[in-house]
Amino acid sequence: MNGLTGAYVPGGSPLHRMPVGVKLLSLAVCCTALVLLPGLWSMGAAAAVTAGLYVVSGVGVAAAWAQIRPVRWFAVALFALQLLVAGLPTAAMLTSRLVLAVALAALVTLTTRTSAMLATLERGLGPLRHLGVDPFRLSLLLSLTIRTVPVMAALATRVREAQRARGVEWSLRAFAVPLVVSALRHADALGEALSARGLDD
Amino acid sequence: MIDLADVHVRLGQRDVLRGITVSLPERRIGVAGANGSGKSTMARLFNGLAMPTSGTVTVLGDDTRRHAARIRRRVGFLFTDPDAQIVMPTVAEDVAFSLRRHKLPAGEVTRRVSAVLARYGLDGHADHPAHQLSGGQKQLLALCSVLVLEPEILVMDEPTTLLDLRHSRLVAEALRELPMQVIVVTHDLPLLDGFDRVLVLDEGRIVADGTPGSALGHYRKLMA
């Protein structure tokens, strides 16, 4: 959850200061390069460069690990499967590619404010205005989606606690119904709050 | 200045407001009343979030039916639950979000955001995830996100209901110093101390209207 909602680590590193568009373009180039790298030695070099970028960014080990951690079991499963069907070198290559791509994407997230990312997206979608697409609404939709993740998690925790307080250890219906009702109420309140902030015109 | 002329609001089968006619020119106005008395609906009329079933609501010279969007840009609204008002991941970004459609230069946005956060003691949290703030801090953030727009009128719907005593005091202090007209709907009666005028609603009607002393005295008798 944190990866989506509270990932940005404030700082003044060159990576923090780099324009978002340049960061995203560099990420695309790096991910493509990862796919094209020929052998394990070059993958090792890519890992060293990625580690170096993390050091330059100054985001810290804990923040970096929080980004990588969610894919750890997937990486282990991928390695094991590839080891069985394709051998050690291929397994190591594929798993390294995945982990390094996630690490590089995480670095962009860790050094970029959500608002800057959304502003870039809005600018990027600007030409679609001629096709009737409202870039502001699209970026607003994304920011609301990001913001809603912790809200939904808090609602789920509240419903779960209320269940336990009434002696119900687990019941899908008793969990889902109040959660959906709370989510709909939250959506109503959020819509009203957006209107109140003048965002309905 | 807000004027209500013979305002009725009907929601489903229920008459929430019944024939309210009142002019509200004072700087500090409180609205009290029992649950279900219609006070939150009345507050929502003030910035066009709710519309009268009949009658007219005029805010700063505009009819809310015809100019709701324009009125909402001039009238700030603070809700009871700050979680529903926070739309961006971090504190500073949420305040800046309010200014997004104003197309201000980045430096001006930063200056305004920093100033309002510093005023309400949230400058140390500017880059923190908003959902990790305490309930009181979230309400102050919601207040900052409204005040950064410098509204001409501020309407607050039970702003201290979810707050502890310390944060309630912070909101009360903030409220006293605000330069604009402020209308507060609340059960927190001490919050209305020093107000110019208090309205008491009961079953959709104004049953008391006067100084905090006289109106709240009537309200206490009503609730006894």
CSV table of C-alpha atoms in Angstrom, one decimal:
chain,number,residue,atom,x,y,z
A,1,MET,CA,0.0,0.0,0.0
A,2,ASN,CA,2.8,2.4,0.9
A,3,GLY,CA,4.3,1.9,-2.5
A,4,LEU,CA,1.2,3.6,-4.0
A,5,THR,CA,0.4,6.2,-1.4
A,6,GLY,CA,3.3,7.4,0.6
A,7,ALA,CA,6.3,6.4,-1.5
A,8,TYR,CA,7.8,9.8,-2.2
A,9,VAL,CA,10.9,10.5,-0.1
A,10,PRO,CA,11.7,14.2,0.0
A,11,GLY,CA,15.2,15.2,-1.0
A,12,GLY,CA,17.4,17.4,-3.2
A,13,SER,CA,19.3,14.8,-5.1
A,14,PRO,CA,19.9,15.2,-8.9
A,15,LEU,CA,17.2,12.5,-9.4
A,16,HIS,CA,14.7,14.5,-7.3
A,17,ARG,CA,15.5,17.6,-9.4
A,18,MET,CA,15.3,15.9,-12.8
A,19,PRO,CA,12.2,16.7,-14.8
A,20,VAL,CA,9.5,14.0,-14.6
A,21,GLY,CA,9.3,13.6,-18.3
A,22,VAL,CA,13.1,12.9,-18.5
A,23,LYS,CA,12.8,10.4,-15.7
A,24,LEU,CA,10.0,8.5,-17.3
A,25,LEU,CA,11.8,8.5,-20.7
A,26,SER,CA,15.0,7.3,-19.0
A,27,LEU,CA,13.1,4.5,-17.3
A,28,ALA,CA,11.7,3.3,-20.6
A,29,VAL,CA,15.2,3.3,-22.1
A,30,CYS,CA,16.7,1.5,-19.2
A,31,CYS,CA,13.9,-1.2,-19.1
A,32,THR,CA,14.4,-1.7,-22.8
A,33,ALA,CA,18.2,-2.0,-22.3
A,34,LEU,CA,17.6,-4.6,-19.6
A,35,VAL,CA,15.8,-6.8,-22.1
A,36,LEU,CA,18.6,-6.4,-24.6
A,37,LEU,CA,21.5,-7.0,-22.3
A,38,PRO,CA,23.4,-10.1,-23.5
A,39,GLY,CA,24.8,-11.9,-20.5
A,40,LEU,CA,25.0,-12.2,-16.7
A,41,TRP,CA,28.1,-10.0,-16.5
A,42,SER,CA,26.2,-7.1,-18.1
A,43,MET,CA,23.3,-7.7,-15.8
A,44,GLY,CA,25.7,-7.5,-12.9
A,45,ALA,CA,26.8,-4.1,-14.3
A,46,ALA,CA,23.2,-3.0,-14.6
A,47,ALA,CA,22.7,-4.0,-10.9
A,48,ALA,CA,25.7,-1.9,-9.9
A,49,VAL,CA,24.4,1.1,-11.8
A,50,THR,CA,21.0,0.7,-10.2
A,51,ALA,CA,22.5,0.5,-6.8
A,52,GLY,CA,24.6,3.6,-7.6
A,53,LEU,CA,21.5,5.5,-8.6
A,54,TYR,CA,19.9,4.6,-5.3
A,55,VAL,CA,23.0,5.8,-3.4
A,56,VAL,CA,22.8,9.1,-5.4
A,57,SER,CA,19.1,9.5,-4.6
A,58,GLY,CA,19.7,9.2,-0.9
A,59,VAL,CA,16.3,7.6,-0.3
A,60,GLY,CA,17.7,5.1,2.2
A,61,VAL,CA,17.7,1.3,2.3
A,62,ALA,CA,14.3,1.0,4.1
A,63,ALA,CA,12.4,3.0,1.5
A,64,ALA,CA,14.1,1.1,-1.3
A,65,TRP,CA,13.3,-2.3,0.3
A,66,ALA,CA,9.7,-1.3,0.8
A,67,GLN,CA,9.4,-0.9,-2.9
A,68,ILE,CA,11.1,-4.2,-3.8
A,69,ARG,CA,9.6,-6.3,-1.1
A,70,PRO,CA,6.2,-6.9,-2.7
A,71,VAL,CA,7.8,-8.7,-5.7
A,72,ARG,CA,10.1,-10.9,-3.6
A,73,TRP,CA,8.0,-14.1,-3.6
A,74,PHE,CA,7.1,-13.6,-7.3
A,75,ALA,CA,10.8,-13.3,-8.1
A,76,VAL,CA,11.6,-16.5,-6.1
A,77,ALA,CA,8.8,-18.4,-7.9
A,78,LEU,CA,10.0,-17.1,-11.3
A,79,PHE,CA,13.6,-18.1,-10.5
A,80,ALA,CA,12.5,-21.6,-9.4
A,81,LEU,CA,10.3,-22.2,-12.4
A,82,GLN,CA,12.9,-21.0,-14.9
A,83,LEU,CA,15.6,-23.1,-13.1
A,84,LEU,CA,13.5,-26.1,-13.7
A,85,VAL,CA,12.6,-25.5,-17.3
A,86,ALA,CA,15.5,-23.4,-18.7
A,87,GLY,CA,18.5,-23.8,-16.4
A,88,LEU,CA,20.4,-21.5,-14.1
A,89,PRO,CA,21.7,-18.8,-16.5
A,90,THR,CA,18.3,-18.1,-17.9
A,91,ALA,CA,16.6,-18.2,-14.5
A,92,ALA,CA,19.2,-15.7,-13.2
A,93,MET,CA,18.8,-13.4,-16.2
A,94,LEU,CA,15.0,-13.3,-16.2
A,95,THR,CA,14.8,-12.8,-12.4
A,96,SER,CA,17.4,-10.1,-12.4
A,97,ARG,CA,15.6,-8.3,-15.3
A,98,LEU,CA,12.4,-8.3,-13.3
A,99,VAL,CA,13.9,-7.1,-10.0
A,100,LEU,CA,16.0,-4.4,-11.7
A,101,ALA,CA,13.1,-3.1,-13.7
A,102,VAL,CA,11.0,-2.9,-10.5
A,103,ALA,CA,13.9,-1.2,-8.7
A,104,LEU,CA,14.3,1.4,-11.4
A,105,ALA,CA,10.5,2.1,-11.6
A,106,ALA,CA,10.5,2.4,-7.8
A,107,LEU,CA,13.3,4.9,-7.9
A,108,VAL,CA,11.2,7.1,-10.1
A,109,THR,CA,8.3,6.8,-7.6
A,110,LEU,CA,10.6,7.5,-4.6
A,111,THR,CA,12.0,10.7,-6.1
A,112,THR,CA,8.9,12.1,-7.8
A,113,ARG,CA,5.9,13.8,-6.1
A,114,THR,CA,2.6,12.4,-7.2
A,115,SER,CA,1.4,15.9,-8.1
A,116,ALA,CA,4.4,16.3,-10.4
A,117,MET,CA,3.7,12.9,-12.0
A,118,LEU,CA,0.1,13.9,-12.5
A,119,ALA,CA,1.0,17.3,-13.9
A,120,THR,CA,3.3,15.6,-16.5
A,121,LEU,CA,0.5,13.1,-17.3
A,122,GLU,CA,-1.9,16.0,-17.8
A,123,ARG,CA,0.5,17.8,-20.1
A,124,GLY,CA,1.2,14.5,-22.0
A,125,LEU,CA,-2.5,13.9,-22.5
A,126,GLY,CA,-3.0,17.6,-23.7
A,127,PRO,CA,-3.3,16.7,-27.4
A,128,LEU,CA,-6.2,14.4,-26.6
A,129,ARG,CA,-8.2,17.5,-25.7
A,130,HIS,CA,-9.1,17.7,-29.4
A,131,LEU,CA,-10.7,14.3,-29.1
A,132,GLY,CA,-12.9,15.4,-26.2
A,133,VAL,CA,-10.7,14.0,-23.5
A,134,ASP,CA,-10.3,16.2,-20.4
A,135,PRO,CA,-6.7,15.6,-19.2
A,136,PHE,CA,-7.4,17.3,-15.9
A,137,ARG,CA,-10.3,14.9,-15.2
A,138,LEU,CA,-8.1,11.9,-16.1
A,139,SER,CA,-5.3,13.0,-13.8
A,140,LEU,CA,-7.8,13.8,-11.1
A,141,LEU,CA,-9.2,10.3,-11.5
A,142,LEU,CA,-5.7,8.8,-11.0
A,143,SER,CA,-5.0,10.9,-8.0
A,144,LEU,CA,-8.3,9.9,-6.4
A,145,THR,CA,-7.6,6.3,-7.1
A,146,ILE,CA,-4.2,6.6,-5.4
A,147,ARG,CA,-5.7,8.5,-2.5
A,148,THR,CA,-8.5,6.0,-2.1
A,149,VAL,CA,-6.2,3.0,-1.4
A,150,PRO,CA,-5.4,3.9,2.2
A,151,VAL,CA,-9.0,5.0,2.8
A,152,MET,CA,-10.3,1.6,1.7
A,153,ALA,CA,-7.7,-0.1,3.8
A,154,ALA,CA,-8.8,1.9,6.8
A,155,LEU,CA,-12.5,1.1,6.1
A,156,ALA,CA,-11.7,-2.6,5.8
A,157,THR,CA,-9.8,-2.6,9.1
A,158,ARG,CA,-12.7,-0.8,10.8
A,159,VAL,CA,-15.3,-3.3,9.5
A,160,ARG,CA,-13.0,-6.2,10.5
A,161,GLU,CA,-12.7,-4.8,14.0
A,162,ALA,CA,-16.4,-4.2,14.3
A,163,GLN,CA,-16.9,-7.9,13.3
A,164,ARG,CA,-14.5,-9.2,15.9
A,165,ALA,CA,-15.9,-6.9,18.6
A,166,ARG,CA,-19.3,-8.7,18.0
A,167,GLY,CA,-17.7,-12.1,18.1
A,168,VAL,CA,-17.7,-12.9,14.4
A,169,GLU,CA,-14.3,-14.2,13.4
A,170,TRP,CA,-14.9,-14.5,9.7
A,171,SER,CA,-17.9,-14.0,7.5
A,172,LEU,CA,-17.7,-12.9,3.9
A,173,ARG,CA,-21.1,-11.4,3.9
A,174,ALA,CA,-20.7,-9.6,7.3
A,175,PHE,CA,-17.4,-8.2,5.9
A,176,ALA,CA,-18.4,-7.3,2.3
A,177,VAL,CA,-21.8,-5.6,3.0
A,178,PRO,CA,-20.7,-3.0,5.4
A,179,LEU,CA,-17.5,-2.4,3.4
A,180,VAL,CA,-19.4,-1.8,0.2
A,181,VAL,CA,-21.9,0.5,2.0
A,182,SER,CA,-19.0,2.4,3.7
A,183,ALA,CA,-17.2,2.7,0.3
A,184,LEU,CA,-20.3,4.1,-1.4
A,185,ARG,CA,-20.8,6.6,1.4
A,186,HIS,CA,-17.2,7.6,1.1
A,187,ALA,CA,-17.6,8.0,-2.6
A,188,ASP,CA,-20.7,10.3,-2.0
A,189,ALA,CA,-18.9,12.4,0.5
A,190,LEU,CA,-15.8,12.6,-1.7
A,191,GLY,CA,-18.0,13.8,-4.7
A,192,GLU,CA,-19.6,16.4,-2.4
A,193,ALA,CA,-16.2,17.5,-1.2
A,194,LEU,CA,-14.9,17.9,-4.7
A,195,SER,CA,-17.9,20.0,-5.6
A,196,ALA,CA,-17.3,22.1,-2.6
A,197,ARG,CA,-13.7,22.7,-3.8
A,198,GLY,CA,-15.1,24.0,-7.1
A,199,LEU,CA,-14.1,20.9,-9.1
A,200,ASP,CA,-17.4,20.1,-10.6
A,201,ASP,CA,-17.5,22.7,-13.4
B,1,MET,CA,-24.2,38.1,2.7
B,2,ILE,CA,-26.6,35.1,2.5
B,3,ASP,CA,-30.4,35.4,2.0
B,4,LEU,CA,-32.9,32.6,2.3
B,5,ALA,CA,-36.5,33.4,1.1
B,6,ASP,CA,-39.2,30.9,2.0
B,7,VAL,CA,-36.8,27.9,1.5
B,8,HIS,CA,-38.3,24.4,1.7
B,9,VAL,CA,-36.1,21.3,1.2
B,10,ARG,CA,-37.8,17.9,0.8
B,11,LEU,CA,-35.8,14.7,0.7
B,12,GLY,CA,-37.8,11.7,-0.3
B,13,GLN,CA,-40.9,11.8,2.0
B,14,ARG,CA,-39.3,14.0,4.6
B,15,ASP,CA,-39.5,17.8,4.9
B,16,VAL,CA,-36.0,18.7,6.0
B,17,LEU,CA,-36.4,22.5,5.9
B,18,ARG,CA,-39.8,24.2,6.1
B,19,GLY,CA,-40.2,27.7,5.0
B,20,ILE,CA,-37.0,29.3,6.2
B,21,THR,CA,-36.7,33.0,5.6
B,22,VAL,CA,-33.6,34.7,7.0
B,23,SER,CA,-30.8,37.2,6.1
B,24,LEU,CA,-27.3,36.5,7.3
B,25,PRO,CA,-25.1,39.5,7.2
B,26,GLU,CA,-23.1,39.0,10.4
B,27,ARG,CA,-19.5,38.0,10.5
B,28,ARG,CA,-19.8,35.1,12.9
B,29,ILE,CA,-23.0,33.0,12.7
B,30,GLY,CA,-23.6,29.7,14.5
B,31,VAL,CA,-26.3,27.1,13.7
B,32,ALA,CA,-27.3,24.6,16.4
B,33,GLY,CA,-30.0,22.0,16.6
B,34,ALA,CA,-30.7,18.4,17.3
B,35,ASN,CA,-29.7,15.6,15.0
B,36,GLY,CA,-32.0,15.6,12.0
B,37,SER,CA,-33.2,19.2,12.6
B,38,GLY,CA,-32.0,20.3,9.1
B,39,LYS,CA,-28.9,22.3,10.1
B,40,SER,CA,-26.4,20.4,7.8
B,41,THR,CA,-28.9,20.6,4.9
B,42,MET,CA,-29.1,24.4,5.6
B,43,ALA,CA,-25.3,24.6,5.5
B,44,ARG,CA,-25.2,22.8,2.2
B,45,LEU,CA,-27.6,25.4,0.7
B,46,PHE,CA,-25.0,28.1,1.4
B,47,ASN,CA,-22.6,27.0,-1.2
B,48,GLY,CA,-24.9,25.3,-3.6
B,49,LEU,CA,-24.2,21.7,-2.5
B,50,ALA,CA,-27.9,21.3,-1.9
B,51,MET,CA,-30.7,23.0,-3.7
B,52,PRO,CA,-34.0,24.2,-2.3
B,53,THR,CA,-37.1,22.3,-3.4
B,54,SER,CA,-38.8,25.7,-3.4
B,55,GLY,CA,-37.8,29.2,-2.4
B,56,THR,CA,-34.5,30.9,-3.2
B,57,VAL,CA,-31.1,31.0,-1.7
B,58,THR,CA,-29.0,34.1,-2.6
B,59,VAL,CA,-25.3,34.1,-1.8
B,60,LEU,CA,-23.1,37.1,-2.5
B,61,GLY,CA,-25.8,38.3,-4.8
B,62,ASP,CA,-26.1,35.1,-6.9
B,63,ASP,CA,-29.0,32.7,-6.9
B,64,THR,CA,-27.5,29.2,-6.0
B,65,ARG,CA,-29.8,27.5,-8.6
B,66,ARG,CA,-28.2,29.5,-11.5
B,67,HIS,CA,-24.7,30.1,-10.3
B,68,ALA,CA,-23.8,27.2,-8.1
B,69,ALA,CA,-20.3,26.7,-9.6
B,70,ARG,CA,-19.4,30.4,-9.2
B,71,ILE,CA,-20.7,30.4,-5.6
B,72,ARG,CA,-18.7,27.4,-4.7
B,73,ARG,CA,-15.5,29.2,-5.8
B,74,ARG,CA,-16.4,32.0,-3.4
B,75,VAL,CA,-17.7,30.0,-0.5
B,76,GLY,CA,-15.4,27.5,1.2
B,77,PHE,CA,-16.9,24.5,2.9
B,78,LEU,CA,-15.4,22.4,5.6
B,79,PHE,CA,-17.0,18.9,6.3
B,80,THR,CA,-17.1,16.9,9.5
B,81,ASP,CA,-15.0,14.0,8.1
B,82,PRO,CA,-11.7,15.3,6.8
B,83,ASP,CA,-10.9,11.9,5.2
B,84,ALA,CA,-13.5,12.6,2.5
B,85,GLN,CA,-11.9,16.0,1.7
B,86,ILE,CA,-8.3,15.0,1.2
B,87,VAL,CA,-7.7,14.0,-2.4
B,88,MET,CA,-3.9,14.0,-2.8
B,89,PRO,CA,-1.3,11.7,-1.2
B,90,THR,CA,0.8,14.3,0.7
B,91,VAL,CA,-0.1,17.3,2.9
B,92,ALA,CA,1.4,20.0,0.7
B,93,GLU,CA,0.1,18.4,-2.5
B,94,ASP,CA,-3.5,18.4,-1.1
B,95,VAL,CA,-3.4,22.1,-0.3
B,96,ALA,CA,-1.8,22.9,-3.7
B,97,PHE,CA,-4.5,20.8,-5.4
B,98,SER,CA,-7.1,23.5,-4.4
B,99,LEU,CA,-5.2,26.0,-6.5
B,100,ARG,CA,-4.7,23.8,-9.5
B,101,ARG,CA,-7.5,25.3,-11.6
B,102,HIS,CA,-6.3,28.8,-10.9
B,103,LYS,CA,-3.2,28.4,-13.1
B,104,LEU,CA,-1.0,30.3,-10.7
B,105,PRO,CA,2.8,30.3,-11.2
B,106,ALA,CA,4.5,27.5,-9.4
B,107,GLY,CA,6.3,29.9,-7.0
B,108,GLU,CA,3.0,31.6,-6.0
B,109,VAL,CA,1.4,28.2,-5.3
B,110,THR,CA,4.4,27.2,-3.2
B,111,ARG,CA,4.3,30.5,-1.3
B,112,ARG,CA,0.6,30.3,-0.6
B,113,VAL,CA,0.8,26.6,0.5
B,114,SER,CA,3.8,27.2,2.8
B,115,ALA,CA,2.1,30.2,4.4
B,116,VAL,CA,-1.2,28.4,5.2
B,117,LEU,CA,0.5,25.3,6.4
B,118,ALA,CA,2.8,27.3,8.7
B,119,ARG,CA,-0.2,29.3,10.0
B,120,TYR,CA,-1.9,26.1,11.2
B,121,GLY,CA,1.3,24.3,12.4
B,122,LEU,CA,1.4,21.7,9.6
B,123,ASP,CA,4.6,23.0,7.8
B,124,GLY,CA,6.6,20.2,9.4
B,125,HIS,CA,4.3,17.7,7.8
B,126,ALA,CA,4.3,19.2,4.3
B,127,ASP,CA,5.8,16.1,2.6
B,128,HIS,CA,4.1,13.5,4.9
B,129,PRO,CA,1.4,11.2,3.6
B,130,ALA,CA,-1.9,12.8,4.5
B,131,HIS,CA,-3.5,9.6,5.6
B,132,GLN,CA,-0.9,9.2,8.3
B,133,LEU,CA,-1.9,12.4,10.1
B,134,SER,CA,-4.0,12.3,13.3
B,135,GLY,CA,-7.7,13.1,13.0
B,136,GLY,CA,-7.1,16.6,14.3
B,137,GLN,CA,-4.3,17.3,11.9
B,138,LYS,CA,-6.4,16.0,9.0
B,139,GLN,CA,-9.1,18.5,9.9
B,140,LEU,CA,-6.6,21.3,10.0
B,141,LEU,CA,-5.3,20.1,6.6
B,142,ALA,CA,-8.8,20.2,5.3
B,143,LEU,CA,-9.2,23.7,6.7
B,144,CYS,CA,-5.9,24.8,5.0
B,145,SER,CA,-7.1,23.3,1.7
B,146,VAL,CA,-10.1,25.5,1.9
B,147,LEU,CA,-8.4,28.7,3.3
B,148,VAL,CA,-5.7,28.7,0.6
B,149,LEU,CA,-8.4,29.7,-1.9
B,150,GLU,CA,-9.2,32.7,0.3
B,151,PRO,CA,-13.0,32.3,0.2
B,152,GLU,CA,-15.2,35.2,0.9
B,153,ILE,CA,-17.5,33.0,3.2
B,154,LEU,CA,-16.5,29.9,5.1
B,155,VAL,CA,-19.2,27.3,6.0
B,156,MET,CA,-18.1,24.7,8.5
B,157,ASP,CA,-20.3,21.6,9.1
B,158,GLU,CA,-19.6,20.2,12.6
B,159,PRO,CA,-15.8,20.9,12.3
B,160,THR,CA,-14.9,19.7,15.8
B,161,THR,CA,-17.1,16.6,16.1
B,162,LEU,CA,-14.1,14.2,15.4
B,163,LEU,CA,-11.5,16.2,17.3
B,164,ASP,CA,-10.0,16.0,20.7
B,165,LEU,CA,-10.1,19.0,23.1
B,166,ARG,CA,-6.7,20.3,22.0
B,167,HIS,CA,-7.5,20.2,18.3
B,168,SER,CA,-11.0,21.6,18.9
B,169,ARG,CA,-9.3,24.5,20.6
B,170,LEU,CA,-6.9,24.9,17.6
B,171,VAL,CA,-9.9,25.1,15.3
B,172,ALA,CA,-11.7,27.5,17.6
B,173,GLU,CA,-8.7,29.8,17.7
B,174,ALA,CA,-8.3,29.6,13.9
B,175,LEU,CA,-11.9,30.4,13.5
B,176,ARG,CA,-11.7,33.6,15.6
B,177,GLU,CA,-8.9,35.0,13.5
B,178,LEU,CA,-10.4,34.3,10.1
B,179,PRO,CA,-11.1,37.5,8.2
B,180,MET,CA,-14.1,36.3,6.2
B,181,GLN,CA,-17.7,35.7,7.2
B,182,VAL,CA,-17.9,32.3,9.0
B,183,ILE,CA,-21.0,30.1,9.5
B,184,VAL,CA,-20.5,27.2,11.8
B,185,VAL,CA,-23.0,24.3,12.2
B,186,THR,CA,-22.2,22.5,15.5
B,187,HIS,CA,-23.1,20.6,18.5
B,188,ASP,CA,-20.0,22.0,20.2
B,189,LEU,CA,-21.8,24.9,21.9
B,190,PRO,CA,-18.7,26.5,23.5
B,191,LEU,CA,-17.3,27.0,19.9
B,192,LEU,CA,-20.1,29.6,19.4
B,193,ASP,CA,-18.9,31.8,22.3
B,194,GLY,CA,-18.4,35.4,21.1
B,195,PHE,CA,-20.4,34.8,17.9
B,196,ASP,CA,-22.5,37.6,16.6
B,197,ARG,CA,-25.6,35.5,16.1
B,198,VAL,CA,-26.8,31.9,16.6
B,199,LEU,CA,-29.8,30.2,14.9
B,200,VAL,CA,-31.4,27.2,16.5
B,201,LEU,CA,-33.2,24.8,14.2
B,202,ASP,CA,-35.8,22.2,15.2
B,203,GLU,CA,-37.7,20.0,12.8
B,204,GLY,CA,-36.7,22.2,9.8
B,205,ARG,CA,-37.7,25.5,11.3
B,206,ILE,CA,-35.8,28.3,13.0
B,207,VAL,CA,-37.0,28.3,16.6
B,208,ALA,CA,-34.5,30.7,18.1
B,209,ASP,CA,-32.4,33.5,16.6
B,210,GLY,CA,-30.3,35.9,18.6
B,211,THR,CA,-27.1,36.2,20.6
B,212,PRO,CA,-25.4,33.0,21.7
B,213,GLY,CA,-26.7,33.5,25.2
B,214,SER,CA,-30.3,33.8,24.4
B,215,ALA,CA,-30.5,31.3,21.4
B,216,LEU,CA,-28.5,28.6,23.1
B,217,GLY,CA,-30.5,29.1,26.3
B,218,HIS,CA,-33.6,28.3,24.2
B,219,TYR,CA,-31.7,25.3,22.7
B,220,ARG,CA,-30.8,23.9,26.1
B,221,LYS,CA,-34.5,24.2,27.2
B,222,LEU,CA,-35.5,22.4,24.0
B,223,MET,CA,-33.1,19.6,24.6
B,224,ALA,CA,-34.0,19.2,28.4
